mmCIF file of C-alpha atoms in Angstrom:
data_model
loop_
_atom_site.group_PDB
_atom_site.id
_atom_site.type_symbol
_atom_site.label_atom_id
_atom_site.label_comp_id
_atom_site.label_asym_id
_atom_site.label_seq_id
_atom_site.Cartn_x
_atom_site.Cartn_y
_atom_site.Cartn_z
ATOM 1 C CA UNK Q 210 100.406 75.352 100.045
ATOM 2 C CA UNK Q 211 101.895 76.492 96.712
ATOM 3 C CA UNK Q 212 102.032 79.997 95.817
ATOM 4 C CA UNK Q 213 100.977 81.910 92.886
ATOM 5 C CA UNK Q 214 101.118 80.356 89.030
ATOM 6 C CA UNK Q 215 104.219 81.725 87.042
ATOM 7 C CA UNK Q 216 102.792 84.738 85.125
ATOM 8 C CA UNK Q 217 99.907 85.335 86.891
ATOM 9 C CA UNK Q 218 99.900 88.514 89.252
ATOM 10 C CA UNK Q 219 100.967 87.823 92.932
ATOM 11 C CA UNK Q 220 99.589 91.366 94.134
ATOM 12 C CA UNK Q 221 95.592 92.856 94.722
ATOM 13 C CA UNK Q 222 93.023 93.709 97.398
ATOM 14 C CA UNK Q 223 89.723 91.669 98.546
ATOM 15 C CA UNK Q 224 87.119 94.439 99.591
ATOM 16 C CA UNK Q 225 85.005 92.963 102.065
ATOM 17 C CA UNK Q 226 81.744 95.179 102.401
ATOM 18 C CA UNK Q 227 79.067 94.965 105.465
ATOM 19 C CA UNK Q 228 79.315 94.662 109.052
ATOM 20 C CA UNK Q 229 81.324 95.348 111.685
ATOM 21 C CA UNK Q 230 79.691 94.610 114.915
ATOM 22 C CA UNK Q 231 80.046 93.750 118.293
ATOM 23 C CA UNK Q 232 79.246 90.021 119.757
ATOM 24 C CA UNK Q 233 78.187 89.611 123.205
ATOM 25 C CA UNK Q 234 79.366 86.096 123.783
ATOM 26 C CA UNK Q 235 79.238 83.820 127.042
ATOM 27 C CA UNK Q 236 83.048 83.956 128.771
ATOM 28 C CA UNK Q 237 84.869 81.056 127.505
ATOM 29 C CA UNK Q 238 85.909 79.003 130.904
ATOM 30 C CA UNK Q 239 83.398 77.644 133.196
ATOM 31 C CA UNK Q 240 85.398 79.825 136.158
ATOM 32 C CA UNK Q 241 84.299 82.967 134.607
ATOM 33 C CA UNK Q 242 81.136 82.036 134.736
ATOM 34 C CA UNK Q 243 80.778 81.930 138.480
ATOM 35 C CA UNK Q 244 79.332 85.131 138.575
ATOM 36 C CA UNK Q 245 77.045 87.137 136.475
ATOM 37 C CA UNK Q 246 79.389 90.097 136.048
ATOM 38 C CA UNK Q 247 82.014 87.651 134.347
ATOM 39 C CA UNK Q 248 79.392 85.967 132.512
ATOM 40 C CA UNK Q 249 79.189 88.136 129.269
ATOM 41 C CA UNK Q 250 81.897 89.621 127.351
ATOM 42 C CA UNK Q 251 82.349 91.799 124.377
ATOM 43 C CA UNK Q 252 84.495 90.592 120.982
ATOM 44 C CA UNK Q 253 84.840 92.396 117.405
ATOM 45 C CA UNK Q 254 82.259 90.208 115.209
ATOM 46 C CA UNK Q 255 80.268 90.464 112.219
ATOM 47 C CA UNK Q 256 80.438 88.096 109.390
ATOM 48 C CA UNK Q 257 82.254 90.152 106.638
ATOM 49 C CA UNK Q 258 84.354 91.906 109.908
ATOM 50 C CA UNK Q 259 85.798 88.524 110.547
ATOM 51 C CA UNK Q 260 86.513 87.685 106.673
ATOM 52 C CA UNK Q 261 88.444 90.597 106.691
ATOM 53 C CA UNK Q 262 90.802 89.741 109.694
ATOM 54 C CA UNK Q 263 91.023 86.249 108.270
ATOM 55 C CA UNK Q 264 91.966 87.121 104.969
ATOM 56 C CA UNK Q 265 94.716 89.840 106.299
ATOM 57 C CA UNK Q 266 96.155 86.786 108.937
ATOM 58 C CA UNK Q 267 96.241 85.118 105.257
ATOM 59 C CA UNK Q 268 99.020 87.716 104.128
ATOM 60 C CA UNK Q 269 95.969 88.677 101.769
ATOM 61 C CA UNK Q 270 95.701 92.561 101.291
ATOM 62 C CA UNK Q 271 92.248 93.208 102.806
ATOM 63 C CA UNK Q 272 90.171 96.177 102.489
ATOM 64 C CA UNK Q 273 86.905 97.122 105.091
ATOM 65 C CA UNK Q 274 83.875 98.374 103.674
ATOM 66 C CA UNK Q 275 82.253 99.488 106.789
ATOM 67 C CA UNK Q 276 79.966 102.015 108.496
ATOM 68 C CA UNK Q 277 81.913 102.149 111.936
ATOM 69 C CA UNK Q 278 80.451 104.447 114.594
ATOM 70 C CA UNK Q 279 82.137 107.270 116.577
ATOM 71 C CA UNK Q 280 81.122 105.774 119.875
ATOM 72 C CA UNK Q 281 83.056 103.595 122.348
ATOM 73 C CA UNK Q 282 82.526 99.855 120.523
ATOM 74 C CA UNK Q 283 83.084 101.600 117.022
ATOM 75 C CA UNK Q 284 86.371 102.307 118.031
ATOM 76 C CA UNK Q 285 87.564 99.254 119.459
ATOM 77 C CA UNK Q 286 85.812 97.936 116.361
ATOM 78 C CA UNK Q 287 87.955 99.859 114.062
ATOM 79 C CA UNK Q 288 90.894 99.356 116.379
ATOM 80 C CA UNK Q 289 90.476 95.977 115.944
ATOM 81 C CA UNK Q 290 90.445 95.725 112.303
ATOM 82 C CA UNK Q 291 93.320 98.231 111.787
ATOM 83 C CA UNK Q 292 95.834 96.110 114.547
ATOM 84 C CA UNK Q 293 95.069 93.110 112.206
ATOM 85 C CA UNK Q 294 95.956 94.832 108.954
ATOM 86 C CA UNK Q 295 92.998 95.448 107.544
ATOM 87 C CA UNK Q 296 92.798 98.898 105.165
ATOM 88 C CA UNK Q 297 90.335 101.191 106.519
ATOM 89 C CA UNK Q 298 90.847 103.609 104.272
ATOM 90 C CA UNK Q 299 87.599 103.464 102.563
ATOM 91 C CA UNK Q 300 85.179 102.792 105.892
ATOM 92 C CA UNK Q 301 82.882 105.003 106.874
ATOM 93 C CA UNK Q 302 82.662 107.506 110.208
ATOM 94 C CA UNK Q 303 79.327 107.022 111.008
ATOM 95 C CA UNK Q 304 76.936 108.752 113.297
ATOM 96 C CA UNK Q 305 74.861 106.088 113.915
ATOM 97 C CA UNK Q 306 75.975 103.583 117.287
ATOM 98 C CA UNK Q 307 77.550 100.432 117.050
ATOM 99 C CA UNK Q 308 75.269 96.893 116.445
ATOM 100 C CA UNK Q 309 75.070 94.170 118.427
ATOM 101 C CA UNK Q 310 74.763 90.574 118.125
ATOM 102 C CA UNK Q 311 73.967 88.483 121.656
ATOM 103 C CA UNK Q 312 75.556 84.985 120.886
ATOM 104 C CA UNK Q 313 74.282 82.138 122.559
ATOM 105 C CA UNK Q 314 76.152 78.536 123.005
ATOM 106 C CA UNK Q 315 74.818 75.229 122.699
ATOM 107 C CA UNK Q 316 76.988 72.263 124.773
ATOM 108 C CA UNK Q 317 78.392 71.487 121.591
ATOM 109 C CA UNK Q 318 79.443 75.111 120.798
ATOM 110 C CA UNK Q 319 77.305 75.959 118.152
ATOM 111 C CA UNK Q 320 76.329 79.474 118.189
ATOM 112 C CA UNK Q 321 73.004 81.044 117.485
ATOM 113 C CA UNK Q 322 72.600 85.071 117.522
ATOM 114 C CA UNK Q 323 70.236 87.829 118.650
ATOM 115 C CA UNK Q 324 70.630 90.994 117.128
ATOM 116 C CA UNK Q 325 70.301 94.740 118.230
ATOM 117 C CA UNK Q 326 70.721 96.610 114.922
ATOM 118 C CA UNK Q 327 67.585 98.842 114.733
ATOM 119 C CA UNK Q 328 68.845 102.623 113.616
ATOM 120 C CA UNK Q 329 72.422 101.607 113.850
ATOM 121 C CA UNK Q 330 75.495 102.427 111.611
ATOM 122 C CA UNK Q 331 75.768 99.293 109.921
ATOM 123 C CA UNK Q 332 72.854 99.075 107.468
ATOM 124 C CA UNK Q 333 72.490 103.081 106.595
ATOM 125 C CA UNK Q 334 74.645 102.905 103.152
ATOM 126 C CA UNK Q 335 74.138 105.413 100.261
ATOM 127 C CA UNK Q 336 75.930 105.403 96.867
ATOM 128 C CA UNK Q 337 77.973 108.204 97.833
ATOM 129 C CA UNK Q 338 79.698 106.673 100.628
ATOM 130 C CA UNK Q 339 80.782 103.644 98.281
ATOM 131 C CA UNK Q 340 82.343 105.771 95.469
ATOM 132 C CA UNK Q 341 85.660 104.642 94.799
ATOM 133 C CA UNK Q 342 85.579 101.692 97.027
ATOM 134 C CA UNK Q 343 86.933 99.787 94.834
ATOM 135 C CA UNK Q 344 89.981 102.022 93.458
ATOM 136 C CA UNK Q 345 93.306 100.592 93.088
ATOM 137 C CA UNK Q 346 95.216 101.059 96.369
ATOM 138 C CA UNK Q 347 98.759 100.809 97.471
ATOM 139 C CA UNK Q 348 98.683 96.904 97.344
ATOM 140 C CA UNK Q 349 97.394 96.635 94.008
ATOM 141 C CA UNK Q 350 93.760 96.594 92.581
ATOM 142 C CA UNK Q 351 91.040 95.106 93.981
ATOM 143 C CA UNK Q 352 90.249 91.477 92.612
ATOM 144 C CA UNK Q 353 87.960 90.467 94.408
ATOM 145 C CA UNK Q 354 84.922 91.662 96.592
ATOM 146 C CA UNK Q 355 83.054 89.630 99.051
ATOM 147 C CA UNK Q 356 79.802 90.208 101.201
ATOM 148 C CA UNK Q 357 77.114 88.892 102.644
ATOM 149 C CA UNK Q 358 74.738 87.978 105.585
ATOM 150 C CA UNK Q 359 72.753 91.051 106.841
ATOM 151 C CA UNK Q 360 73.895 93.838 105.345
ATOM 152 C CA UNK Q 361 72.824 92.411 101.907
ATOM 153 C CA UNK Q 362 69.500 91.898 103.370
ATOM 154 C CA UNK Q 363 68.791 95.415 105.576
ATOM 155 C CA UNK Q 364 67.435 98.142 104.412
ATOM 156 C CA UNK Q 365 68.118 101.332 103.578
ATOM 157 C CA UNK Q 366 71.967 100.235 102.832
ATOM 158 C CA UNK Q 367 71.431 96.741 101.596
ATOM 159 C CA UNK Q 368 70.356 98.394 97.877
ATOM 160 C CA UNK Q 369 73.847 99.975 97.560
ATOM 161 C CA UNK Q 370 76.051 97.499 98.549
ATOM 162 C CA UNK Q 371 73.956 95.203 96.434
ATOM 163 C CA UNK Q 372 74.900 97.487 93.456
ATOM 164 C CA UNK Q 373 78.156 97.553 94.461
ATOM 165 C CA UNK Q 374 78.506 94.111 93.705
ATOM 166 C CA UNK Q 375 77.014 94.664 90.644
ATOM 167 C CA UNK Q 376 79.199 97.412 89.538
ATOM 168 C CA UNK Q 377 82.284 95.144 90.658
ATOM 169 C CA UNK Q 378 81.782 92.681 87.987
ATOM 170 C CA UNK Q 379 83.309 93.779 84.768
ATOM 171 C CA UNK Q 380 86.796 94.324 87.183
ATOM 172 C CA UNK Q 381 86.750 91.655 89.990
ATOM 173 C CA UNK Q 382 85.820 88.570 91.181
ATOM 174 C CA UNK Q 383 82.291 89.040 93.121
ATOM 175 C CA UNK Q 384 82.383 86.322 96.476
ATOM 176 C CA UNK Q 385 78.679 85.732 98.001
ATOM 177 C CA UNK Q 386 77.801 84.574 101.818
ATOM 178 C CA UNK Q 387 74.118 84.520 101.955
ATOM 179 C CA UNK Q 388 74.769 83.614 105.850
ATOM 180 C CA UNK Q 389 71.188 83.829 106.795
ATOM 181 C CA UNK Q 390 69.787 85.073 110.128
ATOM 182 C CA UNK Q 391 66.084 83.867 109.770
ATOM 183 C CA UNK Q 392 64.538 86.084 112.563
ATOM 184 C CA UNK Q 393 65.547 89.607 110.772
ATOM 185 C CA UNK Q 394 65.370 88.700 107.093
ATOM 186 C CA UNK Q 395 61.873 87.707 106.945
ATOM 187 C CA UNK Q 396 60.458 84.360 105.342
ATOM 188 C CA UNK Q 397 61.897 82.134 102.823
ATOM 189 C CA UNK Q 398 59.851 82.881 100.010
ATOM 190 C CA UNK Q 399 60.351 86.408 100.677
ATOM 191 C CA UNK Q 400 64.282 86.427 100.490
ATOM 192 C CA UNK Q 401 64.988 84.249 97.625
ATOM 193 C CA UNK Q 402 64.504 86.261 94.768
ATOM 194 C CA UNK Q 403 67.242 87.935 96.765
ATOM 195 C CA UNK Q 404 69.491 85.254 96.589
ATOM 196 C CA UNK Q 405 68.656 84.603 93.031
ATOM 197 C CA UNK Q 406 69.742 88.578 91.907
ATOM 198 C CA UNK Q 407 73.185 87.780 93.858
ATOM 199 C CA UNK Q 408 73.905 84.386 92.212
ATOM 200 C CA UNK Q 409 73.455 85.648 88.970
ATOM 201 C CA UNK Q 410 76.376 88.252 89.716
ATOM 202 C CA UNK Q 411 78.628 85.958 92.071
ATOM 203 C CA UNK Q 412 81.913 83.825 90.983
ATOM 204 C CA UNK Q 413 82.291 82.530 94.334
ATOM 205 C CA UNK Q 414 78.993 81.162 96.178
ATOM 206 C CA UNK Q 415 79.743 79.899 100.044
ATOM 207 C CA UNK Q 416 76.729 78.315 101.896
ATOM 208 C CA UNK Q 417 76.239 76.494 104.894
ATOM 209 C CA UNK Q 418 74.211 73.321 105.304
ATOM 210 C CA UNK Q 419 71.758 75.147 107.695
ATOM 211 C CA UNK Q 420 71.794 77.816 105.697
ATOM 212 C CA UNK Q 421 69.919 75.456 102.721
ATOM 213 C CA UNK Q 422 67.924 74.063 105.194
ATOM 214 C CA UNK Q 423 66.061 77.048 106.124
ATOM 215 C CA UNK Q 424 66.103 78.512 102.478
ATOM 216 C CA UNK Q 425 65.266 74.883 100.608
ATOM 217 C CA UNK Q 426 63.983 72.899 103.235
ATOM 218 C CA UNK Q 427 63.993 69.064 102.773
ATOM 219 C CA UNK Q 428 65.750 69.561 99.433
ATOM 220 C CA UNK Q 429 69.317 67.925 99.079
ATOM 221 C CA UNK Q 430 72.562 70.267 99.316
ATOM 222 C CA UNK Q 431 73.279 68.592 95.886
ATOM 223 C CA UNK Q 432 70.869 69.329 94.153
ATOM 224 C CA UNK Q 433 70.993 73.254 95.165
ATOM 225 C CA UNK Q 434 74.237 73.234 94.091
ATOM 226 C CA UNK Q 435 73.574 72.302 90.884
ATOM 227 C CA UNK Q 436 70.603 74.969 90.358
ATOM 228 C CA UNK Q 437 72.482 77.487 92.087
ATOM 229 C CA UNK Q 438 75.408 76.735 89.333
ATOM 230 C CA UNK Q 439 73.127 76.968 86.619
ATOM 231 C CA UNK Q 440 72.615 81.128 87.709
ATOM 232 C CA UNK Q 441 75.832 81.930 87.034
ATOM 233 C CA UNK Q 442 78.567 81.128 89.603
ATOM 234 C CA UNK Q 443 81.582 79.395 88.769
ATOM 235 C CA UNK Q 444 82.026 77.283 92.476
ATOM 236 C CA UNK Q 445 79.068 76.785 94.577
ATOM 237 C CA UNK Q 446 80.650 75.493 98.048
ATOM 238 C CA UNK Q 447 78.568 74.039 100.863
ATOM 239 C CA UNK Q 448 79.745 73.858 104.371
ATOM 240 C CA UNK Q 449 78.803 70.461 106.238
ATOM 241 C CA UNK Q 450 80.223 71.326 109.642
ATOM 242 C CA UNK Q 451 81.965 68.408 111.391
ATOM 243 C CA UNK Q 452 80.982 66.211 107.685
ATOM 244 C CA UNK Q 453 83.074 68.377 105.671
ATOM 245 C CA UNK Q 454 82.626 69.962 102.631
ATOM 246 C CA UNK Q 455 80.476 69.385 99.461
ATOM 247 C CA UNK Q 456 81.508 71.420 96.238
ATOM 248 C CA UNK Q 457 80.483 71.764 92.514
ATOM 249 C CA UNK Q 458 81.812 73.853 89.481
ATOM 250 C CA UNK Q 459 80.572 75.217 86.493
ATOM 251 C CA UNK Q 460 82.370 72.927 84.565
ATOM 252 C CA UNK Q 461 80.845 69.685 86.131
ATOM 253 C CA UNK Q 462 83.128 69.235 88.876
ATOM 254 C CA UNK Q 463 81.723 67.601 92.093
ATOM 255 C CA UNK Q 464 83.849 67.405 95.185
ATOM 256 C CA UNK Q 465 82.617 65.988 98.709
ATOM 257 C CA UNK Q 466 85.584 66.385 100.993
ATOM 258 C CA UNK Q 467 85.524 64.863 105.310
ATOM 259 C CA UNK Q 468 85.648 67.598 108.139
ATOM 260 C CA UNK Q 469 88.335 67.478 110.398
ATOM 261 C CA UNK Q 470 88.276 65.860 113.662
ATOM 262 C CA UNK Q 471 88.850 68.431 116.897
ATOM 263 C CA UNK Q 472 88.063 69.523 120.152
ATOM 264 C CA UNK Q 473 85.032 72.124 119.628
ATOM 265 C CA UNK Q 474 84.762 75.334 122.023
ATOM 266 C CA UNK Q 475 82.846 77.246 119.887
ATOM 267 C CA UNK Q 476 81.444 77.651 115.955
ATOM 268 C CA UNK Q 477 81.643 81.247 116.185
ATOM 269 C CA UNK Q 478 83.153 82.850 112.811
ATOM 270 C CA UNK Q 479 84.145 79.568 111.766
ATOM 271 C CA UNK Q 480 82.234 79.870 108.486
ATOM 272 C CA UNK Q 481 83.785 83.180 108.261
ATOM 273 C CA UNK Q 482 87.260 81.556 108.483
ATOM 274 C CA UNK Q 483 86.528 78.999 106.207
ATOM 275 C CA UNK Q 484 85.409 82.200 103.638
ATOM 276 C CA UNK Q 485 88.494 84.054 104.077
ATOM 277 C CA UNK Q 486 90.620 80.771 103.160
ATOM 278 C CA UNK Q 487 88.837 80.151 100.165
ATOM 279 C CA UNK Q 488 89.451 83.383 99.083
ATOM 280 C CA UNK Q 489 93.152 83.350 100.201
ATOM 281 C CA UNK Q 490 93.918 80.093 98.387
ATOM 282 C CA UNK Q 491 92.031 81.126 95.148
ATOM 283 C CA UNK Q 492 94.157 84.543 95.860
ATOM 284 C CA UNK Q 493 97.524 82.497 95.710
ATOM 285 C CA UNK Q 494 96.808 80.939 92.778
ATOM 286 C CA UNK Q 495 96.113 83.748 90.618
ATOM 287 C CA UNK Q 496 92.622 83.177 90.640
ATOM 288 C CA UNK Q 497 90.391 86.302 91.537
ATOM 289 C CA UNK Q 498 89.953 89.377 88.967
ATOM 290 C CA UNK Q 499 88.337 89.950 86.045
ATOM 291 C CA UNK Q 500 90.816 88.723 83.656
ATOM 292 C CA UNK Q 501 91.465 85.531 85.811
ATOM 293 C CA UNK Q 502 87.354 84.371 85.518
ATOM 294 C CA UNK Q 503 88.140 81.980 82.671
ATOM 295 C CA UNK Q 504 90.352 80.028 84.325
ATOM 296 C CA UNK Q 505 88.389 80.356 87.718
ATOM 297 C CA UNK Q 506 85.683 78.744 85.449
ATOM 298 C CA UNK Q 507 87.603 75.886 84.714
ATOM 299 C CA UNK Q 508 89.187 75.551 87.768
ATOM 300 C CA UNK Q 509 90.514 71.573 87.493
ATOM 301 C CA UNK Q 510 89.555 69.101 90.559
ATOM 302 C CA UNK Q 511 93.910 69.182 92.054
ATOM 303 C CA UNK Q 512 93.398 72.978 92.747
ATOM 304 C CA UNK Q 513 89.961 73.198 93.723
ATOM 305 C CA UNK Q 514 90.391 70.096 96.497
ATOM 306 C CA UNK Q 515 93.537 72.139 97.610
ATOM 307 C CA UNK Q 516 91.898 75.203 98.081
ATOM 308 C CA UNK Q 517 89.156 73.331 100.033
ATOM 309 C CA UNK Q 518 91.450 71.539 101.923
ATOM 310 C CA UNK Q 519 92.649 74.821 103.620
ATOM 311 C CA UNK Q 520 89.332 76.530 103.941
ATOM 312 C CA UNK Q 521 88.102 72.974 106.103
ATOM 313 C CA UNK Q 522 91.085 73.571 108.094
ATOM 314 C CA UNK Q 523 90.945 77.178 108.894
ATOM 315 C CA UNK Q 524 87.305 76.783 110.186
ATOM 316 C CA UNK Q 525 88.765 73.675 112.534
ATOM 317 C CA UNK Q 526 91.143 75.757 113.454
ATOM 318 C CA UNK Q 527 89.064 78.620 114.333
ATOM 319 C CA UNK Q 528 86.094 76.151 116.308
ATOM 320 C CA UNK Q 529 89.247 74.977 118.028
ATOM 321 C CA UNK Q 530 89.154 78.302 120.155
ATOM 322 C CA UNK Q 531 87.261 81.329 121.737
ATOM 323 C CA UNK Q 532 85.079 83.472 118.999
ATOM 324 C CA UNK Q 533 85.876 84.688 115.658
ATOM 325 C CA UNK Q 534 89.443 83.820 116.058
ATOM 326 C CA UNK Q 535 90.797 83.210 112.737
ATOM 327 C CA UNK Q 536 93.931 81.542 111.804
ATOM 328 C CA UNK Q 537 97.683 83.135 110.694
ATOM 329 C CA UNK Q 538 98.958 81.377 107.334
ATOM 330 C CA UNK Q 539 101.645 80.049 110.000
ATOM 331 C CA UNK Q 540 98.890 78.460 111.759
ATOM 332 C CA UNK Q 541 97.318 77.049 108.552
ATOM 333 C CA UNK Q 542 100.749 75.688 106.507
ATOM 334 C CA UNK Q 543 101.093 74.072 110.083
ATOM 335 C CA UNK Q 544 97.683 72.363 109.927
ATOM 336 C CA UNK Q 545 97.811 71.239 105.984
#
């Protein structure tokens, strides 16, 4: 995987903003499941929680933009991120508990969630607690800023962190997950003008196939891509699962690349993975901040298939083993 263009800057932080929450998840051999006090156990989740490791195992700078509670999970929580070299330094202490998300697996391994998030720290944001979020830090400045899933969607917080976004445009590149979870964000109809106010500030757009499915039904992942391009973004990707990839660009590129063949345990934070690559890769190559969007925008088909490349193998990777288990760059040169 090459490394940064000559004269464009190797250094800068991805923010990552949302939640951090814990995943009840089945235990992952059939002898723990023998009896029903081995059956569950608890792992660090939440979509942009598991960006944030990823992109840190990347050797990318990462930055948390989290509400974690003072109370027993919120610690491990924060203990988690922290051990995997992610900068807390702009997180919230919050008052509120911990969420938590009940995953349950299909014999294939794909996951499906339940949440518990009513009153809890994750979704009670206010201005205040994002003001200089997005400061330059000890790595560098931030280039980029990613979110998504349900803390885009829940209120009170989901305003601020939608403004955040907002405000993050004239400095960084702005990365979108719309990660849906259809039984807490309402209907449809009632959360796309959502999605259309965050594509019109996003670079990056990264969707899942049954992500379209519930928001377009019986439309075409090709043809969203193309009116999703039209609001604004420069790459609109769309994850396939086991099929791959399907891409487009701004500037007329369309890519379709295969999955990877392996041995699934589980899907958990595998789109999450394949998120933190895409950002690492476009990372390496100079490709995130504000005075990199022009050539993000023209991003040509070598680099784009590349960065894709890695992103399809970090999610293998990570459905390869237990939960949101991300890959190290070791891991990934190995893989590529």
């Amino acid at each position: 995987m090459p490394d940064t263009a000559a004269g464009r800057p190797r250094r800068g932080v991805i923010a990552v903003a949302g939640e951090a929450l814990v995943d009840i998840v089945p235990a992952p051999t059939q002898a723990d499941r023998t009896s029903a006090e081995q059956y569950w156990q608890f792992a660090p989740g939440g979509s942009p929680a598991n960006v944030a490791v990823g992109l840190s195992r990347l050797d990318v700078p990462a930055r948390m933009l989290a509400r974690l509670a003072d109370d027993l999970l919120g610690r491990k929580l924060r203990a988690h991120l922290a051990d995997n070299g992610v900068d807390l330094s702009h997180s919230v202490e919050a008052a509120e508990p911990s969420s938590l998300a009940i995953v349950e697996l299909a014999a294939d391994g794909q996951a499906s969630y339940d949440f518990r998030i009513a009153g809890t720290a994750d979704w009670q944001w206010t201005d205040d607690e994002l003001a200089g979020a997005l400061d330059d830090g000890p790595t560098g400045p931030v280039v980029a800023v990613h979110s998504g899933s349900l803390a885009l969607t829940t209120a009170p917080g989901h305003d601020a962190l939608r403004e955040l976004l907002a405000s993050a445009v004239d400095t960084a590149t702005v990365s979108y997950d719309p990660n849906f979870r259809p039984m807490l964000m309402g209907s449809p109809e009632e959360v796309l003008p959502g999605v259309h106010e965050l594509l019109g500030v996003a670079d990056v757009v990264k969707v899942s196939e049954e992500d379209l499915a519930w928001l377009h039904p019986g439309r075409k992942p090709g043809d969203v891509v193309g009116e999703w391009l039209e609001l604004g973004p420069a790459v609109v990707v769309v994850t396939l699962g086991a099929d791959g990839v399907l891409a487009g660009t701004s500037s007329g590129l369309h890519l379709v690349l295969p999955g990877r063949t392996v041995e699934v345990v589980d899907t958990v934070g595998a789109g999450d993975s394949f998120s933190a690559a895409l950002l690492a890769g476009l990372h390496r190559r100079g490709l995130l901040g504000a005075t990199a969007r022009d050539d993000l925008y023209r991003i040509d088909r070598p680099t784009l298939e590349a960065v894709l490349t890695e992103a399809v193998a970090a999610s293998a990777i990570t459905c390869s083993r237990h939960g949101a288990n991300p890959p190290t760059r070791a891991e990934l040169d190995a893989a590529i």
